Amino acid sequence: MDRPDNQQNRPARWGLKGKLILAMLLVGVFPLLIGLVMAFLQGSQEIREVNGASFEALATETARKLDLVLSDEIARTSRIANDPLIVRALEDRRDRVQVLSEPARQTLTKKSAGQWEARDPAFVKAVTEGRLASLLRQYYTGSELETEQSLPIAIRAATRSLYVTDLTGGLIASINTAAPYHSADSPWWQGAFNKGVGKPYVENLAFDDKLGVYTFTVSLPVMDGIRYQAIGVVHRVYDAKEFLAPTTHPIRFGKTGHAMLIDSDGTVLSCPILPTGVRLADPDLIPLVTQPQPGWVKAPSDGHGGRDTSIIGFATLPETSRITRGSTGRLWHTFVWQSSDELFAPVKHLLTWISVFGLIAVGLLVSLGYVAAVRIVTPIRRLQEIARLIGRGALREPIHIKTGDEIEDLADEIARMNAQLEVAFAGLTDQVELKTQEVQYLQKSTDQILDGVPTPIIMLDQGMGVQYINRASRDTFSLKDLDRNSVGLFELLPLDDPSRERLREEFDALVNEPDHERDGMPSLPRELRDPLAPQRASVTDSARKELHIGLRVYRYEWFQSTGRPGEGQRIGLVLRDTTDESRLQDQLIQAEKLGSLGVLSAGIGHELNNPLFGILGLGEAIQDETDLDQVRSYARDIVQHGKRMATTIRDFTGLARAEGMDRQVQVDINEQLDQALKLAQLAHGGAGLNVQTKYQPLPKTHAVPEELRQVFLNIIANSVQAMQGKGLLSLFTEAKEGMVVVTIRDSGPGIPKPYLQKIFDPFFTTKGQGSGTGLGLTVANRIITKYGGHIQMESEEGHGTLCRIMIPVHGPSHPRGESA
């Protein structure tokens, strides 16, 4: 029987049979693997510990043997240093040198060095064949030693040079010509002479260019007869490989196991595999095997170029290292090693046999698992086929599975479930069809309601793509039916770049709003209102949401809506045509400006009349006056009245000129506020006012000066009229959080609370008929809102009024709500 498409397209997976076989394998294989791993780890650990202890013991024994060989050689060399003949010869040399002056001593040294370097036959013979040289040669050959202390042949073959120097470092006797004449500047001579105190000195391993081999040296001081002062040095040069190989190379075990000698810098002194003078390949290994106490370590490399983990035993040559530490600061260490392959071969052999038996056990487990799985899986597959038939409603035959266990009980339960499903699903099809018709009706009704709204409405998805536009949108913007999945908002609305950027920022803020706010639990309280209802300009509006599309001005609002299942949140944009309203408000502002100019002109006429009448009176007085001094006095008064009139005219001319410059410039808020105060006092009378001002330094902002002055003048005029020209008027300015705050307070009767929310409405006034237009505060609020600011009005009846004007500090740009 063919499987449904969802079964055929299902990815390959483990069947129940495979899982049962796998479970049996895991149950049997896990203990087997754990046993193998534990046996391997335990065997490896025991072998490491046993071999580590053995390598440590072997390294310690090798170090002891090498220490004896070196100690014996130092003892033989000390016999040369203590020989009476050599001591007397050096004492005589000391006495002869000490009586010479320093220049004479240097001349003698220079002459002798020249003879030695030139290989003067007589001088060379005296040094290499004299009495002291013969004595040195006897010590070299071992003839001066007792029979039971005969010199080993290997030691004699390893000695490449043997000579004696006096207390100035000059050569006295040598067994060959390989020695330099002057050695006072050599580290070994300075170390052995030790400023006349004397001490043994063993030099580091170094390559000798003349001899062509790696050498190390032993230097001992020659003390005078009373052993008070060093009078010379015995210096012996050894071929390191020839000297040390007889002790280290015979120590071999297995195919790769051996012992070697290194110093604390990792330099090889003697090794059967590595050449003398090379350093260990792994610098991290050196501090592990150069410890002061004997031991063994599991090292990350073998020191011979391999990177396998190795077991290494090590030990320090105690006596020799005591001398080398005092000489060069380095210690000598033995190093015992065997390759990991050879070391762990028994464990690997055991692991191989255990693995073979494990594979046999796994095969048996697989066979048993297959038999058990077949007996379990066959009836379960039958149940699976029955369930598939039930899902398609195609089961027409009874279920017969007889296993005598839980699988048979499951088959009976499935049969009962099938009978219940047939009863439950009998009327389901009719219910689904009815619900589908209801959903389609609701969707059609919603579209008809939105099409009946006269305001353009556009629904957007979270990618700002257009999902729906109502009939008003299509009629207003002359839009046709569009493919909603391929059109963006800005393809429908011809907007300028600043407006697009503002809409995009507001849209992103809505889309990225936290989930708890979308679920109706906002972090800040919000006022719920109808997005289609017109809005009155409020006291705290931070900016007018307007768009300029063609020649029309639209006020817009965003709202959120739940999308279809799987589509996420939808965002709605409502546009309301406010072109006529905006034009009316602009006309009101212009009318208020003209009205202010009329008041200003009346005040200026009043200001000019007083001095003009004075001038006329003084002119008539001059006509009848005969006293020349009195005439001059009248003339001076006329000049003062003329200056007063000129000042008034000049101030008026400056204001009128500023009125004609309807463009943004750098504006000083304090200056505009002060000018508005003077104009208000001039126009409305201010003789009985007590004016207090406190202007703080403010940043300049870009604005049209006369618009800001108009705002201040309207508010100050209201305060002066409310106080009837008498009372306290306070003006304060400050800069705060990117805003300029202008505070105007009066001591008038205040504004009743029911009127406080209406003061910015056009034509609203509390004055009597003919006393005011009700446009002053409306115009002021309109101008400040245009610049992105707002006005706050606080008042309590009988306690005066406080007005705060908040203006953002803008750069050179257009006011908010206006396009470029």
PDB file of N, CA and C in Angstrom, residues 503-550:
ATOM      1  N   LEU A 503       9.279  59.101   9.200  1.00  0.00           N
ATOM      2  CA  LEU A 503       8.309  58.005   9.208  1.00  0.00           C
ATOM      3  C   LEU A 503       8.980  56.663   9.464  1.00  0.00           C
ATOM      4  N   ARG A 504      10.152  56.461   8.857  1.00  0.00           N
ATOM      5  CA  ARG A 504      10.852  55.176   9.048  1.00  0.00           C
ATOM      6  C   ARG A 504      11.273  54.988  10.508  1.00  0.00           C
ATOM      7  N   GLU A 505      11.761  56.062  11.153  1.00  0.00           N
ATOM      8  CA  GLU A 505      12.149  55.953  12.561  1.00  0.00           C
ATOM      9  C   GLU A 505      10.942  55.652  13.447  1.00  0.00           C
ATOM     10  N   GLU A 506       9.824  56.341  13.213  1.00  0.00           N
ATOM     11  CA  GLU A 506       8.632  56.089  14.023  1.00  0.00           C
ATOM     12  C   GLU A 506       8.107  54.677  13.789  1.00  0.00           C
ATOM     13  N   PHE A 507       8.147  54.214  12.533  1.00  0.00           N
ATOM     14  CA  PHE A 507       7.688  52.859  12.224  1.00  0.00           C
ATOM     15  C   PHE A 507       8.559  51.813  12.915  1.00  0.00           C
ATOM     16  N   ASP A 508       9.882  51.990  12.851  1.00  0.00           N
ATOM     17  CA  ASP A 508      10.794  51.035  13.504  1.00  0.00           C
ATOM     18  C   ASP A 508      10.566  51.011  15.007  1.00  0.00           C
ATOM     19  N   ALA A 509      10.278  52.176  15.600  1.00  0.00           N
ATOM     20  CA  ALA A 509      10.026  52.207  17.039  1.00  0.00           C
ATOM     21  C   ALA A 509       8.783  51.392  17.397  1.00  0.00           C
ATOM     22  N   LEU A 510       7.746  51.453  16.542  1.00  0.00           N
ATOM     23  CA  LEU A 510       6.541  50.655  16.791  1.00  0.00           C
ATOM     24  C   LEU A 510       6.807  49.163  16.609  1.00  0.00           C
ATOM     25  N   VAL A 511       7.542  48.812  15.542  1.00  0.00           N
ATOM     26  CA  VAL A 511       7.815  47.390  15.264  1.00  0.00           C
ATOM     27  C   VAL A 511       8.668  46.779  16.362  1.00  0.00           C
ATOM     28  N   ASN A 512       9.637  47.551  16.864  1.00  0.00           N
ATOM     29  CA  ASN A 512      10.553  47.031  17.884  1.00  0.00           C
ATOM     30  C   ASN A 512      10.038  47.249  19.291  1.00  0.00           C
ATOM     31  N   GLU A 513       8.799  47.666  19.447  1.00  0.00           N
ATOM     32  CA  GLU A 513       8.231  47.886  20.772  1.00  0.00           C
ATOM     33  C   GLU A 513       8.211  46.577  21.545  1.00  0.00           C
ATOM     34  N   PRO A 514       8.572  46.587  22.846  1.00  0.00           N
ATOM     35  CA  PRO A 514       8.593  45.331  23.626  1.00  0.00           C
ATOM     36  C   PRO A 514       7.255  44.623  23.596  1.00  0.00           C
ATOM     37  N   ASP A 515       7.341  43.284  23.742  1.00  0.00           N
ATOM     38  CA  ASP A 515       6.138  42.455  23.653  1.00  0.00           C
ATOM     39  C   ASP A 515       5.119  42.798  24.717  1.00  0.00           C
ATOM     40  N   HIS A 516       5.569  43.146  25.945  1.00  0.00           N
ATOM     41  CA  HIS A 516       4.600  43.407  27.001  1.00  0.00           C
ATOM     42  C   HIS A 516       3.795  44.667  26.708  1.00  0.00           C
ATOM     43  N   GLU A 517       4.364  45.603  25.903  1.00  0.00           N
ATOM     44  CA  GLU A 517       3.593  46.769  25.527  1.00  0.00           C
ATOM     45  C   GLU A 517       2.571  46.408  24.451  1.00  0.00           C
ATOM     46  N   ARG A 518       2.954  45.516  23.532  1.00  0.00           N
ATOM     47  CA  ARG A 518       2.014  45.103  22.495  1.00  0.00           C
ATOM     48  C   ARG A 518       0.845  44.326  23.094  1.00  0.00           C
ATOM     49  N   ASP A 519       1.102  43.614  24.202  1.00  0.00           N
ATOM     50  CA  ASP A 519       0.052  42.796  24.810  1.00  0.00           C
ATOM     51  C   ASP A 519      -0.887  43.608  25.684  1.00  0.00           C
ATOM     52  N   GLY A 520      -0.776  44.923  25.622  1.00  0.00           N
ATOM     53  CA  GLY A 520      -1.693  45.749  26.389  1.00  0.00           C
ATOM     54  C   GLY A 520      -1.178  46.110  27.757  1.00  0.00           C
ATOM     55  N   MET A 521       0.115  45.924  28.006  1.00  0.00           N
ATOM     56  CA  MET A 521       0.694  46.278  29.293  1.00  0.00           C
ATOM     57  C   MET A 521       1.858  47.218  29.070  1.00  0.00           C
ATOM     58  N   PRO A 522       1.650  48.456  28.644  1.00  0.00           N
ATOM     59  CA  PRO A 522       2.742  49.379  28.354  1.00  0.00           C
ATOM     60  C   PRO A 522       3.484  49.756  29.614  1.00  0.00           C
ATOM     61  N   SER A 523       4.786  50.029  29.435  1.00  0.00           N
ATOM     62  CA  SER A 523       5.599  50.441  30.565  1.00  0.00           C
ATOM     63  C   SER A 523       5.254  51.841  31.017  1.00  0.00           C
ATOM     64  N   LEU A 524       4.725  52.705  30.119  1.00  0.00           N
ATOM     65  CA  LEU A 524       4.292  54.057  30.459  1.00  0.00           C
ATOM     66  C   LEU A 524       2.811  54.184  30.104  1.00  0.00           C
ATOM     67  N   PRO A 525       2.041  54.886  30.895  1.00  0.00           N
ATOM     68  CA  PRO A 525       0.612  55.005  30.592  1.00  0.00           C
ATOM     69  C   PRO A 525       0.378  55.741  29.293  1.00  0.00           C
ATOM     70  N   ARG A 526      -0.591  55.293  28.522  1.00  0.00           N
ATOM     71  CA  ARG A 526      -0.948  55.933  27.261  1.00  0.00           C
ATOM     72  C   ARG A 526      -2.450  56.249  27.261  1.00  0.00           C
ATOM     73  N   GLU A 527      -2.792  57.293  26.565  1.00  0.00           N
ATOM     74  CA  GLU A 527      -4.200  57.665  26.433  1.00  0.00           C
ATOM     75  C   GLU A 527      -4.788  56.927  25.229  1.00  0.00           C
ATOM     76  N   LEU A 528      -5.815  56.145  25.455  1.00  0.00           N
ATOM     77  CA  LEU A 528      -6.471  55.414  24.377  1.00  0.00           C
ATOM     78  C   LEU A 528      -7.462  56.338  23.693  1.00  0.00           C
ATOM     79  N   ARG A 529      -7.381  56.462  22.369  1.00  0.00           N
ATOM     80  CA  ARG A 529      -8.261  57.361  21.638  1.00  0.00           C
ATOM     81  C   ARG A 529      -8.460  56.832  20.237  1.00  0.00           C
ATOM     82  N   ASP A 530      -9.415  57.415  19.558  1.00  0.00           N
ATOM     83  CA  ASP A 530      -9.746  57.059  18.179  1.00  0.00           C
ATOM     84  C   ASP A 530      -8.715  57.679  17.237  1.00  0.00           C
ATOM     85  N   PRO A 531      -7.974  56.858  16.433  1.00  0.00           N
ATOM     86  CA  PRO A 531      -6.965  57.434  15.540  1.00  0.00           C
ATOM     87  C   PRO A 531      -7.573  58.275  14.427  1.00  0.00           C
ATOM     88  N   LEU A 532      -8.907  58.147  14.171  1.00  0.00           N
ATOM     89  CA  LEU A 532      -9.529  58.931  13.107  1.00  0.00           C
ATOM     90  C   LEU A 532     -10.036  60.279  13.585  1.00  0.00           C
ATOM     91  N   ALA A 533     -10.097  60.484  14.938  1.00  0.00           N
ATOM     92  CA  ALA A 533     -10.653  61.732  15.470  1.00  0.00           C
ATOM     93  C   ALA A 533      -9.652  62.856  15.310  1.00  0.00           C
ATOM     94  N   PRO A 534     -10.084  64.091  14.906  1.00  0.00           N
ATOM     95  CA  PRO A 534      -9.172  65.244  14.820  1.00  0.00           C
ATOM     96  C   PRO A 534      -8.638  65.579  16.197  1.00  0.00           C
ATOM     97  N   GLN A 535      -7.411  66.103  16.241  1.00  0.00           N
ATOM     98  CA  GLN A 535      -6.753  66.417  17.503  1.00  0.00           C
ATOM     99  C   GLN A 535      -6.618  67.918  17.647  1.00  0.00           C
ATOM    100  N   ARG A 536      -6.887  68.372  18.871  1.00  0.00           N
ATOM    101  CA  ARG A 536      -6.650  69.770  19.192  1.00  0.00           C
ATOM    102  C   ARG A 536      -5.214  69.918  19.671  1.00  0.00           C
ATOM    103  N   ALA A 537      -4.544  70.988  19.252  1.00  0.00           N
ATOM    104  CA  ALA A 537      -3.164  71.236  19.694  1.00  0.00           C
ATOM    105  C   ALA A 537      -3.146  71.359  21.200  1.00  0.00           C
ATOM    106  N   SER A 538      -2.372  70.540  21.879  1.00  0.00           N
ATOM    107  CA  SER A 538      -2.322  70.518  23.330  1.00  0.00           C
ATOM    108  C   SER A 538      -1.151  71.325  23.831  1.00  0.00           C
ATOM    109  N   VAL A 539      -1.139  71.518  25.135  1.00  0.00           N
ATOM    110  CA  VAL A 539      -0.096  72.338  25.742  1.00  0.00           C
ATOM    111  C   VAL A 539       1.254  71.664  25.657  1.00  0.00           C
ATOM    112  N   THR A 540       1.271  70.338  25.642  1.00  0.00           N
ATOM    113  CA  THR A 540       2.549  69.607  25.717  1.00  0.00           C
ATOM    114  C   THR A 540       2.925  68.948  24.417  1.00  0.00           C
ATOM    115  N   ASP A 541       2.343  69.333  23.277  1.00  0.00           N
ATOM    116  CA  ASP A 541       2.745  68.747  21.988  1.00  0.00           C
ATOM    117  C   ASP A 541       4.204  69.054  21.746  1.00  0.00           C
ATOM    118  N   SER A 542       5.020  67.996  21.514  1.00  0.00           N
ATOM    119  CA  SER A 542       6.444  68.197  21.231  1.00  0.00           C
ATOM    120  C   SER A 542       6.696  68.494  19.780  1.00  0.00           C
ATOM    121  N   ALA A 543       5.822  68.062  18.870  1.00  0.00           N
ATOM    122  CA  ALA A 543       5.990  68.334  17.444  1.00  0.00           C
ATOM    123  C   ALA A 543       4.691  67.975  16.734  1.00  0.00           C
ATOM    124  N   ARG A 544       4.385  68.695  15.679  1.00  0.00           N
ATOM    125  CA  ARG A 544       3.184  68.393  14.892  1.00  0.00           C
ATOM    126  C   ARG A 544       3.528  67.334  13.853  1.00  0.00           C
ATOM    127  N   LYS A 545       2.738  66.246  13.840  1.00  0.00           N
ATOM    128  CA  LYS A 545       2.967  65.168  12.887  1.00  0.00           C
ATOM    129  C   LYS A 545       2.274  65.530  11.588  1.00  0.00           C
ATOM    130  N   GLU A 546       3.029  66.165  10.691  1.00  0.00           N
ATOM    131  CA  GLU A 546       2.466  66.611   9.430  1.00  0.00           C
ATOM    132  C   GLU A 546       3.293  66.096   8.276  1.00  0.00           C
ATOM    133  N   LEU A 547       2.649  65.870   7.151  1.00  0.00           N
ATOM    134  CA  LEU A 547       3.302  65.462   5.916  1.00  0.00           C
ATOM    135  C   LEU A 547       2.832  66.389   4.806  1.00  0.00           C
ATOM    136  N   HIS A 548       3.768  66.796   3.948  1.00  0.00           N
ATOM    137  CA  HIS A 548       3.437  67.613   2.787  1.00  0.00           C
ATOM    138  C   HIS A 548       3.460  66.702   1.561  1.00  0.00           C
ATOM    139  N   ILE A 549       2.274  66.438   1.005  1.00  0.00           N
ATOM    140  CA  ILE A 549       2.136  65.589  -0.177  1.00  0.00           C
ATOM    141  C   ILE A 549       1.525  66.454  -1.268  1.00  0.00           C
ATOM    142  N   GLY A 550       2.379  66.794  -2.247  1.00  0.00           N
ATOM    143  CA  GLY A 550       1.931  67.732  -3.274  1.00  0.00           C
ATOM    144  C   GLY A 550       1.709  69.098  -2.649  1.00  0.00           C
TER     145      GLY A 550
END
